[in-house]
Coordinates of C-alpha atoms in Angstrom, one line a residue:
Chain H
M1 CA -21.2 7.0 54.8
K2 CA -24.0 8.0 52.6
K3 CA -21.7 8.4 49.7
I4 CA -20.2 5.0 50.1
S5 CA -23.5 3.3 50.3
R6 CA -24.7 5.0 47.2
Q7 CA -21.6 4.0 45.4
S8 CA -22.0 0.4 46.4
A9 CA -25.6 0.5 45.2
V10 CA -24.4 1.7 41.8
G11 CA -21.8 -0.9 41.8
S12 CA -24.2 -3.8 42.4
R13 CA -26.6 -2.4 39.8
Q14 CA -23.8 -2.3 37.3
S15 CA -22.7 -5.8 38.0
A16 CA -26.3 -7.0 37.6
V17 CA -26.4 -5.3 34.2
T18 CA -23.2 -7.0 33.1
R19 CA -24.4 -10.3 34.3
H20 CA -27.5 -9.8 32.3
V21 CA -25.6 -8.9 29.2
S22 CA -23.2 -11.8 29.5
R23 CA -26.1 -14.2 29.9
K24 CA -27.6 -12.7 26.7
T25 CA -24.4 -13.0 24.7
C26 CA -24.2 -16.6 25.8
K27 CA -27.7 -17.1 24.5
L28 CA -26.8 -15.5 21.2
T29 CA -24.2 -18.1 20.4
Q30 CA -26.4 -20.9 21.4
R31 CA -29.7 -20.2 19.6
F32 CA -31.5 -17.6 17.6
T33 CA -33.0 -14.6 19.3
S34 CA -36.6 -13.8 18.3
I35 CA -35.5 -11.2 15.7
Q36 CA -33.1 -13.7 14.1
A37 CA -35.8 -16.3 14.1
T38 CA -38.2 -13.9 12.3
F39 CA -35.5 -13.0 9.8
L40 CA -34.7 -16.7 9.3
L41 CA -38.4 -17.3 8.4
L42 CA -38.5 -14.3 6.0
G43 CA -35.2 -15.4 4.4
S44 CA -36.4 -18.9 3.9
L45 CA -39.5 -17.6 2.1
V46 CA -37.3 -15.7 -0.3
L47 CA -35.1 -18.8 -0.9
L48 CA -38.3 -20.8 -1.5
F49 CA -39.5 -18.1 -3.9
I50 CA -36.3 -18.6 -6.0
V51 CA -36.1 -22.3 -5.8
A52 CA -39.7 -23.4 -6.0
P53 CA -40.5 -22.3 -9.6
L54 CA -37.3 -23.8 -10.9
A55 CA -37.8 -26.9 -8.9
G56 CA -41.3 -27.1 -10.2
M57 CA -40.1 -26.9 -13.8
F58 CA -37.4 -29.5 -13.2
L59 CA -39.9 -31.8 -11.6
N60 CA -42.4 -31.4 -14.5
T61 CA -39.7 -32.4 -17.0
T62 CA -38.5 -36.0 -17.3
P63 CA -34.9 -36.7 -18.1
A64 CA -36.1 -38.5 -21.3
Q65 CA -37.7 -35.2 -22.5
V66 CA -34.5 -33.2 -21.8
F67 CA -32.5 -35.9 -23.6
E68 CA -34.9 -35.9 -26.5
T69 CA -34.6 -32.1 -26.8
A70 CA -30.9 -32.2 -26.6
R71 CA -30.9 -34.4 -29.7
E72 CA -32.7 -31.8 -31.8
A73 CA -30.1 -30.1 -34.0
E74 CA -32.2 -26.9 -33.9
V75 CA -31.8 -26.8 -30.1
R76 CA -28.2 -27.7 -30.0
N77 CA -27.3 -25.0 -32.7
S78 CA -29.3 -22.5 -30.7
I79 CA -27.5 -23.2 -27.4
W80 CA -24.2 -23.1 -29.2
L81 CA -25.1 -19.8 -30.8
T82 CA -26.0 -18.3 -27.5
I83 CA -22.8 -19.4 -25.9
Y84 CA -20.5 -18.1 -28.6
T85 CA -22.2 -14.8 -29.3
S86 CA -22.2 -13.9 -25.6
L87 CA -18.5 -15.1 -25.3
A88 CA -17.5 -13.1 -28.4
G89 CA -19.4 -10.0 -27.2
T90 CA -17.7 -10.3 -23.8
L91 CA -14.2 -10.7 -25.1
V92 CA -14.4 -8.0 -27.8
F93 CA -15.9 -5.4 -25.6
S94 CA -13.5 -6.2 -22.7
V95 CA -10.8 -4.7 -24.8
T96 CA -12.5 -1.3 -24.3
A97 CA -14.2 -1.9 -21.0
I98 CA -11.2 -2.8 -19.0
P99 CA -9.1 0.3 -19.9
L100 CA -12.2 2.5 -19.1
A101 CA -12.5 0.7 -15.8
Y102 CA -8.9 1.5 -15.1
L103 CA -9.4 5.2 -15.8
L104 CA -12.4 5.3 -13.6
A105 CA -10.5 3.7 -10.8
R106 CA -7.4 5.9 -11.1
K107 CA -8.3 9.3 -12.5
R108 CA -10.4 12.2 -11.4
F109 CA -11.9 14.1 -14.3
P110 CA -14.8 16.5 -14.8
L111 CA -18.3 14.8 -15.2
K112 CA -17.0 11.5 -13.8
K113 CA -20.3 11.1 -12.0
L114 CA -22.1 11.5 -15.3
V115 CA -19.9 8.9 -16.9
T116 CA -20.5 6.4 -14.1
G117 CA -24.2 7.0 -14.5
I118 CA -24.1 6.4 -18.2
I119 CA -22.3 3.1 -17.6
D120 CA -25.2 1.9 -15.5
L121 CA -27.8 3.0 -18.0
P122 CA -28.1 -0.4 -19.7
V123 CA -29.0 -2.0 -16.4
V124 CA -31.9 0.4 -15.6
I125 CA -33.6 0.9 -19.0
P126 CA -36.1 -1.7 -20.3
H127 CA -34.2 -4.2 -22.5
S128 CA -36.7 -4.1 -25.3
A129 CA -36.2 -0.4 -25.4
A130 CA -32.5 -1.0 -25.5
G131 CA -33.1 -3.4 -28.4
I132 CA -35.1 -0.7 -30.3
A133 CA -32.3 1.8 -29.7
L134 CA -29.7 -0.7 -30.9
L135 CA -31.7 -1.6 -34.0
G136 CA -31.6 2.0 -35.1
F137 CA -27.9 2.1 -34.4
V138 CA -26.9 -1.1 -36.4
S139 CA -29.6 -1.0 -39.1
R140 CA -28.5 -0.7 -42.7
E141 CA -29.3 3.0 -42.8
S142 CA -27.1 3.8 -39.8
A143 CA -23.4 4.8 -40.1
L144 CA -22.3 1.6 -38.4
G145 CA -24.7 -0.4 -40.6
K146 CA -23.3 1.1 -43.7
L147 CA -19.8 0.4 -42.6
G148 CA -20.8 -3.2 -41.9
S149 CA -22.5 -3.5 -45.3
A150 CA -19.4 -2.3 -47.0
I151 CA -17.5 -5.3 -45.7
G152 CA -20.5 -7.5 -46.3
L153 CA -21.7 -7.7 -42.7
D154 CA -25.3 -7.1 -41.9
F155 CA -25.8 -6.8 -38.2
V156 CA -29.5 -7.2 -38.2
G157 CA -30.4 -10.9 -38.0
H158 CA -26.7 -11.8 -37.7
P159 CA -24.7 -13.3 -34.8
A160 CA -22.7 -10.1 -34.7
G161 CA -25.9 -8.1 -34.0
I162 CA -26.8 -10.5 -31.3
A163 CA -23.3 -10.2 -29.7
I164 CA -23.7 -6.4 -29.8
A165 CA -27.1 -6.6 -28.2
M166 CA -25.9 -9.0 -25.5
A167 CA -22.8 -6.8 -24.8
F168 CA -24.9 -3.7 -24.6
V169 CA -27.0 -4.9 -21.7
S170 CA -24.3 -6.8 -19.8
I171 CA -21.2 -4.5 -20.1
P172 CA -21.9 -2.5 -16.9
Y173 CA -21.2 -5.7 -14.9
L174 CA -17.7 -6.0 -16.3
I175 CA -16.9 -2.3 -16.0
N176 CA -18.0 -2.1 -12.5
A177 CA -16.3 -5.2 -11.3
A178 CA -13.0 -4.3 -13.1
R179 CA -13.2 -0.7 -11.7
D180 CA -13.5 -2.2 -8.1
G181 CA -10.6 -4.5 -8.9
F182 CA -8.3 -1.7 -10.1
S183 CA -9.3 0.5 -7.1
G184 CA -8.1 -2.3 -4.8
V185 CA -4.6 -2.2 -6.3
P186 CA -2.5 0.1 -4.2
V187 CA -1.2 3.0 -6.2
R188 CA 2.2 2.7 -4.6
L189 CA 2.8 -0.7 -6.2
E190 CA 2.4 1.0 -9.6
K191 CA 4.7 3.8 -8.5
A192 CA 7.3 1.3 -7.3
A193 CA 7.1 -0.4 -10.7
L194 CA 7.6 2.9 -12.5
T195 CA 10.7 3.7 -10.4
L196 CA 12.0 0.2 -11.3
G197 CA 12.2 1.4 -14.9
A198 CA 9.0 -0.1 -16.2
S199 CA 7.0 1.8 -18.8
P200 CA 3.4 2.7 -17.9
Y201 CA 2.2 0.0 -20.3
R202 CA 4.4 -2.6 -18.6
V203 CA 3.2 -1.5 -15.2
F204 CA -0.4 -1.9 -16.4
F205 CA 0.1 -5.4 -17.8
T206 CA 2.5 -6.8 -15.1
I207 CA 1.1 -5.1 -11.9
S208 CA -2.3 -3.5 -12.2
L209 CA -4.0 -6.1 -14.4
P210 CA -2.8 -9.2 -12.6
L211 CA -3.6 -7.8 -9.2
A212 CA -7.1 -6.8 -10.3
W213 CA -7.5 -10.0 -12.2
R214 CA -9.8 -11.8 -9.7
N215 CA -12.4 -9.0 -9.9
I216 CA -12.0 -8.7 -13.7
L217 CA -12.5 -12.4 -14.2
S218 CA -15.6 -12.3 -12.0
G219 CA -16.8 -9.4 -14.1
L220 CA -16.2 -11.3 -17.3
I221 CA -18.1 -14.3 -16.0
L222 CA -20.9 -12.1 -14.9
M223 CA -21.0 -10.3 -18.3
F224 CA -20.9 -13.5 -20.1
A225 CA -23.7 -15.1 -18.0
R226 CA -25.9 -11.9 -18.3
G227 CA -25.4 -11.9 -22.0
M228 CA -26.4 -15.5 -22.4
S229 CA -29.6 -14.9 -20.5
E230 CA -30.6 -11.8 -22.5
F231 CA -33.9 -11.9 -24.3
G232 CA -35.4 -8.4 -24.7
A233 CA -32.7 -6.6 -26.6
V234 CA -31.8 -9.6 -28.8
I235 CA -35.3 -10.4 -30.0
V236 CA -35.6 -6.9 -31.3
V237 CA -32.2 -7.0 -33.2
A238 CA -32.3 -10.6 -34.3
Y239 CA -35.2 -13.0 -34.0
H240 CA -33.3 -15.2 -36.3
P241 CA -30.8 -16.9 -35.9
M242 CA -32.5 -17.9 -32.7
I243 CA -30.7 -17.8 -29.4
T244 CA -32.1 -20.1 -26.8
P245 CA -34.0 -17.6 -24.7
V246 CA -35.8 -16.6 -27.9
M247 CA -36.4 -20.2 -28.8
I248 CA -37.9 -20.9 -25.4
Y249 CA -40.3 -17.9 -25.9
E250 CA -41.2 -19.1 -29.4
R251 CA -41.9 -22.7 -28.3
F252 CA -44.1 -21.4 -25.5
G253 CA -46.0 -19.1 -27.8
A254 CA -46.5 -21.8 -30.5
F255 CA -46.9 -25.0 -28.5
G256 CA -47.4 -24.0 -24.9
L257 CA -45.9 -24.4 -21.5
K258 CA -45.2 -28.1 -21.8
Y259 CA -43.0 -27.7 -24.9
A260 CA -41.1 -24.8 -23.6
R261 CA -40.0 -26.6 -20.4
P262 CA -37.4 -29.1 -21.7
V263 CA -35.5 -26.5 -23.6
S264 CA -35.5 -24.3 -20.5
V265 CA -34.3 -27.1 -18.3
L266 CA -31.6 -28.0 -20.7
F267 CA -30.4 -24.4 -21.1
I268 CA -30.3 -23.8 -17.4
L269 CA -28.3 -27.0 -16.8
I270 CA -25.8 -26.1 -19.4
S271 CA -25.5 -22.5 -18.2
L272 CA -25.0 -23.6 -14.6
T273 CA -22.4 -26.2 -15.5
L274 CA -20.5 -23.6 -17.5
F275 CA -20.5 -21.0 -14.7
V276 CA -19.6 -23.4 -12.0
L277 CA -16.8 -24.6 -14.2
L278 CA -15.6 -21.1 -14.9
R279 CA -15.7 -20.1 -11.2
W280 CA -13.8 -23.2 -10.3
L281 CA -11.1 -22.5 -12.9
G282 CA -10.8 -18.9 -11.7
K283 CA -10.4 -20.1 -8.1
E284 CA -7.9 -22.7 -9.1
K285 CA -5.8 -20.1 -10.7
D286 CA -5.6 -17.6 -8.0
G287 CA -5.6 -20.0 -5.1
E288 CA -1.9 -19.7 -4.7
E289 CA -2.1 -15.9 -4.7
G290 CA -4.9 -15.8 -2.1
L291 CA -2.6 -15.4 0.9
S292 CA -0.4 -12.7 -0.6
D293 CA -3.4 -10.7 -1.7
K294 CA -4.8 -10.8 1.8
V295 CA -1.5 -9.4 3.2
T296 CA -1.2 -6.5 0.9
K297 CA -4.8 -5.3 1.0
Chain Q
M1 CA 25.9 14.4 -7.5
L2 CA 22.2 15.0 -6.7
E3 CA 21.2 18.6 -6.4
L4 CA 17.8 20.2 -5.7
R5 CA 17.5 23.9 -6.6
G6 CA 14.5 25.8 -5.3
V7 CA 12.1 22.9 -5.7
S8 CA 8.5 24.0 -4.9
K9 CA 5.2 22.1 -5.2
R10 CA 1.9 23.3 -4.0
F11 CA -1.1 21.1 -3.1
A12 CA -4.3 22.3 -1.5
D13 CA -3.2 21.9 2.1
F14 CA 0.4 21.1 1.8
G15 CA 3.5 21.6 -0.3
L16 CA 7.2 22.0 -0.6
T17 CA 8.7 25.5 -0.6
D18 CA 12.1 26.3 -2.1
V19 CA 13.7 23.0 -1.2
S20 CA 17.4 23.1 -2.0
F21 CA 20.2 20.7 -1.0
S22 CA 22.9 18.7 -2.5
V23 CA 24.0 15.2 -1.9
E24 CA 27.6 14.4 -2.8
Q25 CA 28.9 11.1 -4.2
G26 CA 29.3 8.6 -1.3
D27 CA 27.2 10.6 1.2
Y28 CA 24.7 8.9 3.5
Y29 CA 22.4 11.9 3.5
I30 CA 19.6 12.0 6.1
L31 CA 16.5 14.1 5.6
L32 CA 15.2 14.5 9.2
G33 CA 11.7 15.8 9.9
E34 CA 8.4 15.2 11.6
S35 CA 5.7 13.2 9.9
G36 CA 3.9 15.4 7.4
A37 CA 6.9 17.7 7.0
G38 CA 7.2 16.8 3.3
K39 CA 10.0 14.2 3.4
S40 CA 8.3 11.6 1.3
M41 CA 7.2 14.3 -1.1
V42 CA 10.8 15.3 -1.6
L43 CA 11.7 11.7 -2.5
E44 CA 8.8 11.3 -4.8
T45 CA 9.8 14.5 -6.6
I46 CA 13.3 13.3 -7.1
A47 CA 12.1 9.9 -8.3
G48 CA 9.7 11.7 -10.8
L49 CA 6.5 10.5 -9.3
V50 CA 5.5 14.1 -8.5
A51 CA 6.4 16.9 -10.9
P52 CA 7.6 20.1 -9.1
D53 CA 5.9 23.4 -9.9
T54 CA 9.2 25.3 -10.0
G55 CA 12.8 24.4 -9.4
T56 CA 15.4 22.1 -10.9
I57 CA 16.7 18.6 -10.0
L58 CA 20.2 17.7 -11.2
L59 CA 21.7 14.3 -11.2
A60 CA 25.4 14.0 -11.9
G61 CA 25.1 17.4 -13.6
N62 CA 22.2 16.5 -15.8
D63 CA 18.8 18.2 -15.5
I64 CA 16.4 15.4 -14.8
T65 CA 13.4 17.7 -13.7
N66 CA 11.3 16.6 -16.6
E67 CA 12.9 13.2 -17.3
K68 CA 10.6 10.2 -17.5
I69 CA 10.5 8.2 -14.3
Q70 CA 11.8 5.0 -15.9
N71 CA 14.8 6.8 -17.4
R72 CA 16.1 8.4 -14.1
K73 CA 18.8 6.3 -12.5
I74 CA 17.2 6.5 -9.1
G75 CA 16.1 3.8 -6.8
L76 CA 13.3 4.4 -4.4
V77 CA 12.4 2.1 -1.5
F78 CA 8.9 2.8 -0.2
Q79 CA 8.1 3.1 3.5
D80 CA 5.9 0.0 3.4
H81 CA 8.3 -1.7 1.0
A82 CA 5.6 -2.1 -1.8
V83 CA 6.8 -5.5 -2.8
F84 CA 4.6 -7.0 -5.6
P85 CA 2.4 -9.5 -3.9
H86 CA 1.7 -11.6 -7.0
L87 CA 5.3 -12.2 -7.9
T88 CA 7.9 -14.4 -6.2
V89 CA 10.9 -12.9 -4.4
A90 CA 13.1 -13.7 -7.4
E91 CA 10.5 -12.1 -9.8
N92 CA 10.3 -9.1 -7.6
I93 CA 14.1 -8.6 -7.6
A94 CA 14.4 -9.3 -11.3
Y95 CA 11.6 -6.9 -12.2
S96 CA 13.9 -4.1 -13.3
L97 CA 16.0 -6.4 -15.4
H98 CA 13.3 -6.6 -18.1
G99 CA 14.7 -5.1 -21.3
A100 CA 18.3 -5.6 -20.1
K101 CA 20.3 -7.5 -22.6
L102 CA 21.0 -10.5 -20.4
S103 CA 20.4 -14.2 -20.9
K104 CA 18.1 -16.0 -18.5
V105 CA 21.1 -17.5 -16.7
E106 CA 22.8 -14.2 -16.3
K107 CA 19.6 -12.6 -14.9
H108 CA 19.3 -15.5 -12.5
E109 CA 22.9 -15.1 -11.4
K110 CA 22.5 -11.4 -10.8
V111 CA 19.3 -11.9 -8.8
K112 CA 21.0 -14.7 -6.7
A113 CA 24.0 -12.4 -6.0
V114 CA 21.9 -9.5 -4.8
A115 CA 19.7 -11.8 -2.7
N116 CA 22.7 -13.5 -1.1
E117 CA 24.2 -10.2 -0.2
L118 CA 21.0 -9.2 1.5
G119 CA 20.6 -12.5 3.3
I120 CA 17.4 -13.5 1.4
G121 CA 19.1 -16.1 -0.9
E122 CA 16.9 -18.9 0.5
L123 CA 13.7 -17.0 -0.1
L124 CA 13.8 -16.6 -3.9
A125 CA 11.0 -19.0 -4.7
R126 CA 8.7 -17.7 -1.9
K127 CA 5.7 -15.4 -2.4
P128 CA 5.8 -12.1 -0.4
G129 CA 2.7 -13.1 1.6
T130 CA 4.7 -15.6 3.5
L131 CA 7.6 -13.2 4.5
S132 CA 8.2 -11.2 7.6
G133 CA 8.5 -7.4 7.6
G134 CA 12.2 -7.4 7.7
E135 CA 12.4 -9.9 4.9
L136 CA 10.1 -7.8 2.8
Q137 CA 12.2 -4.7 3.4
R138 CA 15.2 -6.7 2.2
V139 CA 13.3 -7.7 -1.0
A140 CA 12.4 -4.1 -1.6
L141 CA 16.1 -3.1 -1.2
G142 CA 17.3 -5.9 -3.4
R143 CA 14.8 -5.1 -6.1
T144 CA 16.1 -1.5 -6.1
L145 CA 19.8 -2.2 -5.8
I146 CA 19.9 -4.6 -8.7
Q147 CA 19.4 -1.6 -11.0
Q148 CA 22.6 -0.1 -9.6
P149 CA 21.0 3.2 -9.0
A150 CA 23.1 6.3 -9.0
I151 CA 21.4 7.2 -5.8
L152 CA 19.3 5.1 -3.4
L153 CA 16.3 6.8 -1.9
L154 CA 15.0 5.3 1.3
D155 CA 11.6 6.4 2.8
E156 CA 11.5 5.5 6.5
P157 CA 13.0 2.1 5.8
L158 CA 13.1 1.1 9.5
S159 CA 9.9 2.6 10.8
S160 CA 7.8 -0.6 10.5
L161 CA 10.4 -2.9 12.1
D162 CA 10.9 -4.0 15.7
T163 CA 14.0 -3.0 17.6
R164 CA 16.0 -6.1 16.8
L165 CA 15.3 -6.0 13.1
K166 CA 16.0 -2.3 13.1
G167 CA 19.5 -3.0 14.3
E168 CA 20.1 -5.7 11.7
L169 CA 18.8 -3.5 8.8
R170 CA 20.9 -0.6 10.0
R171 CA 24.0 -2.7 9.8
L172 CA 22.9 -3.8 6.3
L173 CA 22.4 -0.2 5.2
R174 CA 25.7 0.8 6.6
S175 CA 27.5 -1.9 4.7
I176 CA 25.6 -1.0 1.5
H177 CA 26.8 2.6 2.0
R178 CA 30.3 1.5 2.8
R179 CA 30.4 -0.2 -0.6
G180 CA 30.1 3.2 -2.2
Q181 CA 26.4 3.6 -2.6
T182 CA 25.1 7.1 -2.3
I183 CA 22.0 7.1 -0.1
L184 CA 19.3 9.7 0.7
H185 CA 17.4 8.4 3.6
V186 CA 14.3 10.0 5.1
T187 CA 13.4 9.6 8.7
H188 CA 11.7 11.2 11.7
D189 CA 14.0 9.5 14.2
Y190 CA 17.1 11.5 15.2
E191 CA 18.7 8.3 16.6
E192 CA 18.5 6.7 13.2
A193 CA 19.9 10.0 11.7
L194 CA 22.9 10.0 14.0
S195 CA 23.5 6.3 13.7
L196 CA 23.6 6.3 9.9
G197 CA 24.0 9.8 8.5
T198 CA 27.1 11.5 7.3
R199 CA 25.1 14.6 6.6
I200 CA 21.8 15.7 7.9
A201 CA 19.2 18.1 6.7
V202 CA 16.2 19.1 8.9
I203 CA 13.0 19.6 7.0
H204 CA 10.0 21.4 8.5
R205 CA 6.7 22.3 6.8
G206 CA 8.1 21.6 3.4
T207 CA 11.3 23.6 3.8
I208 CA 14.8 22.7 4.6
I209 CA 15.7 24.7 7.7
Q210 CA 19.2 23.4 8.4
S211 CA 21.7 21.1 7.0
G212 CA 25.3 20.0 7.8
T213 CA 27.2 17.2 9.5
P214 CA 25.5 15.5 12.4
S215 CA 27.6 17.5 14.9
E216 CA 26.8 20.8 13.2
V217 CA 23.1 20.2 13.3
F218 CA 22.9 18.7 16.8
L219 CA 25.4 21.0 18.5
H220 CA 24.4 24.2 16.8
P221 CA 20.7 24.0 16.0
K222 CA 20.0 27.1 13.9
S223 CA 16.5 27.6 15.0
E224 CA 14.3 26.8 18.0
F225 CA 12.4 24.2 16.0
V226 CA 15.6 22.2 15.3
A227 CA 16.7 22.4 18.9
H228 CA 13.3 21.4 20.1
F229 CA 12.8 18.7 17.5
I230 CA 16.1 17.2 18.2
G231 CA 15.3 17.7 21.9
V232 CA 18.8 17.1 23.2
K233 CA 21.1 19.8 24.4
N234 CA 23.8 17.5 25.9
F235 CA 25.1 16.0 22.7
F236 CA 28.8 14.9 22.3
S237 CA 30.8 13.1 19.7
V238 CA 32.8 10.5 21.5
K239 CA 35.2 7.6 21.2
L240 CA 34.6 4.5 23.4
A241 CA 37.2 3.1 25.8
T242 CA 37.2 0.4 28.3
K243 CA 39.1 0.4 31.7
D244 CA 38.6 -2.2 34.4
Q245 CA 35.6 -3.7 32.5
A246 CA 33.8 -0.4 32.6
V247 CA 33.0 1.4 29.4
F248 CA 33.9 5.1 29.0
A249 CA 33.1 7.6 26.4
D250 CA 35.9 10.1 25.8
T251 CA 34.9 13.5 24.3
C252 CA 37.2 15.3 21.9
N253 CA 38.6 17.4 24.8
N254 CA 39.4 14.3 26.9
I255 CA 36.5 14.4 29.3
R256 CA 35.8 10.8 30.3
I257 CA 32.2 9.9 30.9
R258 CA 31.1 6.5 32.2
V259 CA 28.4 4.9 30.0
V260 CA 26.3 1.8 30.0
T261 CA 26.3 0.1 26.6
D262 CA 26.7 -3.3 24.9
T263 CA 29.3 -1.9 22.6
T264 CA 32.9 -1.7 24.0
A265 CA 34.7 0.1 21.2
G266 CA 34.1 2.5 18.4
E267 CA 33.0 6.0 17.7
G268 CA 29.6 7.5 18.3
Y269 CA 27.5 10.1 20.0
I270 CA 26.3 10.4 23.6
L271 CA 23.1 12.1 24.6
I272 CA 22.2 13.2 28.2
R273 CA 18.8 14.6 29.0
G274 CA 18.9 17.9 30.9
E275 CA 16.4 16.4 33.4
D276 CA 18.9 13.6 34.3
I277 CA 21.6 16.0 35.4
L278 CA 21.8 16.8 39.1
L279 CA 23.5 19.9 40.5
S280 CA 25.0 20.4 44.0
A281 CA 26.8 23.3 45.6
A282 CA 29.6 21.1 47.0
A283 CA 31.1 17.7 46.2
V284 CA 28.7 15.2 47.6
E285 CA 28.7 11.4 47.6
T286 CA 25.9 10.1 45.2
S287 CA 25.2 6.9 43.4
A288 CA 26.1 8.7 40.1
T289 CA 29.3 7.6 38.6
N290 CA 29.8 10.8 36.5
N291 CA 30.7 13.8 38.8
F292 CA 32.3 16.9 37.6
S293 CA 32.9 20.4 39.0
G294 CA 32.4 23.4 36.8
T295 CA 31.3 27.0 36.5
V296 CA 27.9 28.3 35.8
V297 CA 27.9 30.0 32.4
E298 CA 24.2 30.9 31.9
I299 CA 20.8 30.5 33.7
V300 CA 17.9 30.6 31.3
P301 CA 14.2 29.9 32.3
N302 CA 12.3 27.9 29.7
A303 CA 9.1 25.9 29.5
G304 CA 10.3 22.9 31.4
G305 CA 12.0 24.8 34.3
I306 CA 15.3 26.6 34.5
E307 CA 18.1 25.6 32.2
V308 CA 21.5 26.0 33.8
T309 CA 24.6 25.8 31.6
I310 CA 27.8 24.7 33.2
D311 CA 31.2 24.6 31.8
A312 CA 32.8 21.4 33.2
G313 CA 35.4 21.0 30.4
I314 CA 32.4 20.2 28.3
E315 CA 29.3 22.4 28.3
L316 CA 26.4 20.6 30.1
H317 CA 22.9 21.8 30.3
A318 CA 20.9 20.8 33.4
L319 CA 17.2 21.4 33.8
I320 CA 16.2 22.2 37.4
T321 CA 13.3 23.8 39.2
R322 CA 13.1 27.4 40.4
E323 CA 13.1 26.1 44.0
S324 CA 16.4 24.2 43.5
L325 CA 18.0 27.2 41.8
E326 CA 17.1 29.3 44.8
K327 CA 18.2 26.7 47.3
L328 CA 21.6 26.3 45.7
D329 CA 21.8 30.0 45.1
L330 CA 23.4 29.6 41.7
T331 CA 24.5 32.6 39.7
A332 CA 26.7 32.9 36.6
G333 CA 30.4 32.5 37.4
K334 CA 29.8 30.4 40.6
T335 CA 31.3 27.0 40.9
C336 CA 29.1 23.9 41.3
W337 CA 29.1 20.2 41.0
V338 CA 27.4 18.2 38.2
H339 CA 26.3 14.6 38.7
F340 CA 24.6 12.0 36.4
K341 CA 24.3 8.3 36.3
A342 CA 26.1 6.2 33.7
S343 CA 22.7 4.7 32.7
A344 CA 21.4 8.2 32.0
V345 CA 23.9 8.5 29.1
R346 CA 22.5 7.3 25.8
Y347 CA 25.2 6.0 23.4
I348 CA 24.5 5.9 19.7
N349 CA 27.0 4.0 17.5
K350 CA 28.1 5.8 14.4

């Protein structure tokens, strides 16, 4: 008798607990718990922190000012220079970065941890320091500089130097994204392609690269974007010709906040449009592959 | 045709040891073993995806041990099919035709022919993501068969399919084999091995422990492991016959056993579990349709109870408890009756 009553007591306590829990889960779906409300508040603050300065700058600039600035040839040339140097740096260095990413995803080799650390170096060092290092590397006295001089190319103060500086600080984004992409490609698909008579090169270009493409594209866009926004490394290597981030800094130094704003707004608008467009194009392309990708991974 | 001589490969915790066997032209060769026994490793070694530490692999008399993967005339179908997700069915099947001196039209014709044969002719424009498991397996088969491989290697091709699809694919594999394709098929399922194989090799811990025809392996397991792994003592090669709408299986020495199966004719194997066989001292009326009298040949205790072997024209092994043995007072040489239900007999079509 005693045993039975104790059991039933336990039973009723348990059901009370489950009832309590189920009421709570109900609540979760309906509104925020106190911790979520706190996090929502903190999260909103951080969003505000990002949006407010930008919004302030946009509100302090009239469309007429932006339009006026866009008509300046100096500004237009500078924006164009920024876009194409970053694009060129991204494309040229992708030829070496993508194969390295593939090796990192597929092979185990001694000192791999060290290599991965080296790849992340440009992200963690001050970019002005990176610029100083690069300047020594590409200056006329260096081996690369001499090589450049021989074919009439002086990296310092030249778009080529700018592209190198941009690529230096932004290449980790591409390598890491591409490595993640290649890691996601099942090795057995490559093996299958090999047994179907494909050479390792054909396997890379027809299987590994297309299947990792989404990540690689994302890395390319990120590298391109990061390159365009680079200031510290570029200003050391090439103050002139003037990329837009340097021009913004110069206008601020020479004329003050008010004069630096319209260029900033214009540059941000162009950058945003460009990246939204690129993302959209990327999505368009692999939209049809979305389903199959999900199935295999 | 394909011969492995003393192939060994060591990994940290696993490996192949002295694997030797030979597959003849036209064989449907089954490599039977538990998961982790090294079956897939054997296939990958033959295909060239894994290089052996020692040993030789010969294909049609040529040493291909160090041949480049893409130059071996070997087709490998992976366990999970490994169909390329970003290519259409047609592009998947045509993948190996790259470099072949064929016009676009000829390539398309070839792809179509293979696809039609495999029953996926309607799916050519589809992406793999929209296909079922059975369809994907067919795409993988078609992609491999279009190269006309000297030997087709199949890694557990049926393991991911449900029972109905398994049946369909088995029929398909049988017809591919009948067309003259030499096949080396890896599986852990002895039913699959019996149903498809013309020769069977049993692999355990990276070594081949027995090989031969299905009857040789199943009737005369060389080691305890084989016997245990196969797990059937009562195994007979039979021919089906019908009489008064009942299906019977006739053994080679004309013992007629009533079976329950959807098939009504053909050749195959029957399996009866020792636990399903009842013994009695005299003829008694039971619901079992298979009743034979015979003499006790041997009484051996084993892990599951006492195994009594009775010669009733065919040798049957019954598994009974010690109590039953004492109650029936069975000893070697004594006569007893054997009973088992038709539904206890498992028929596997050859």
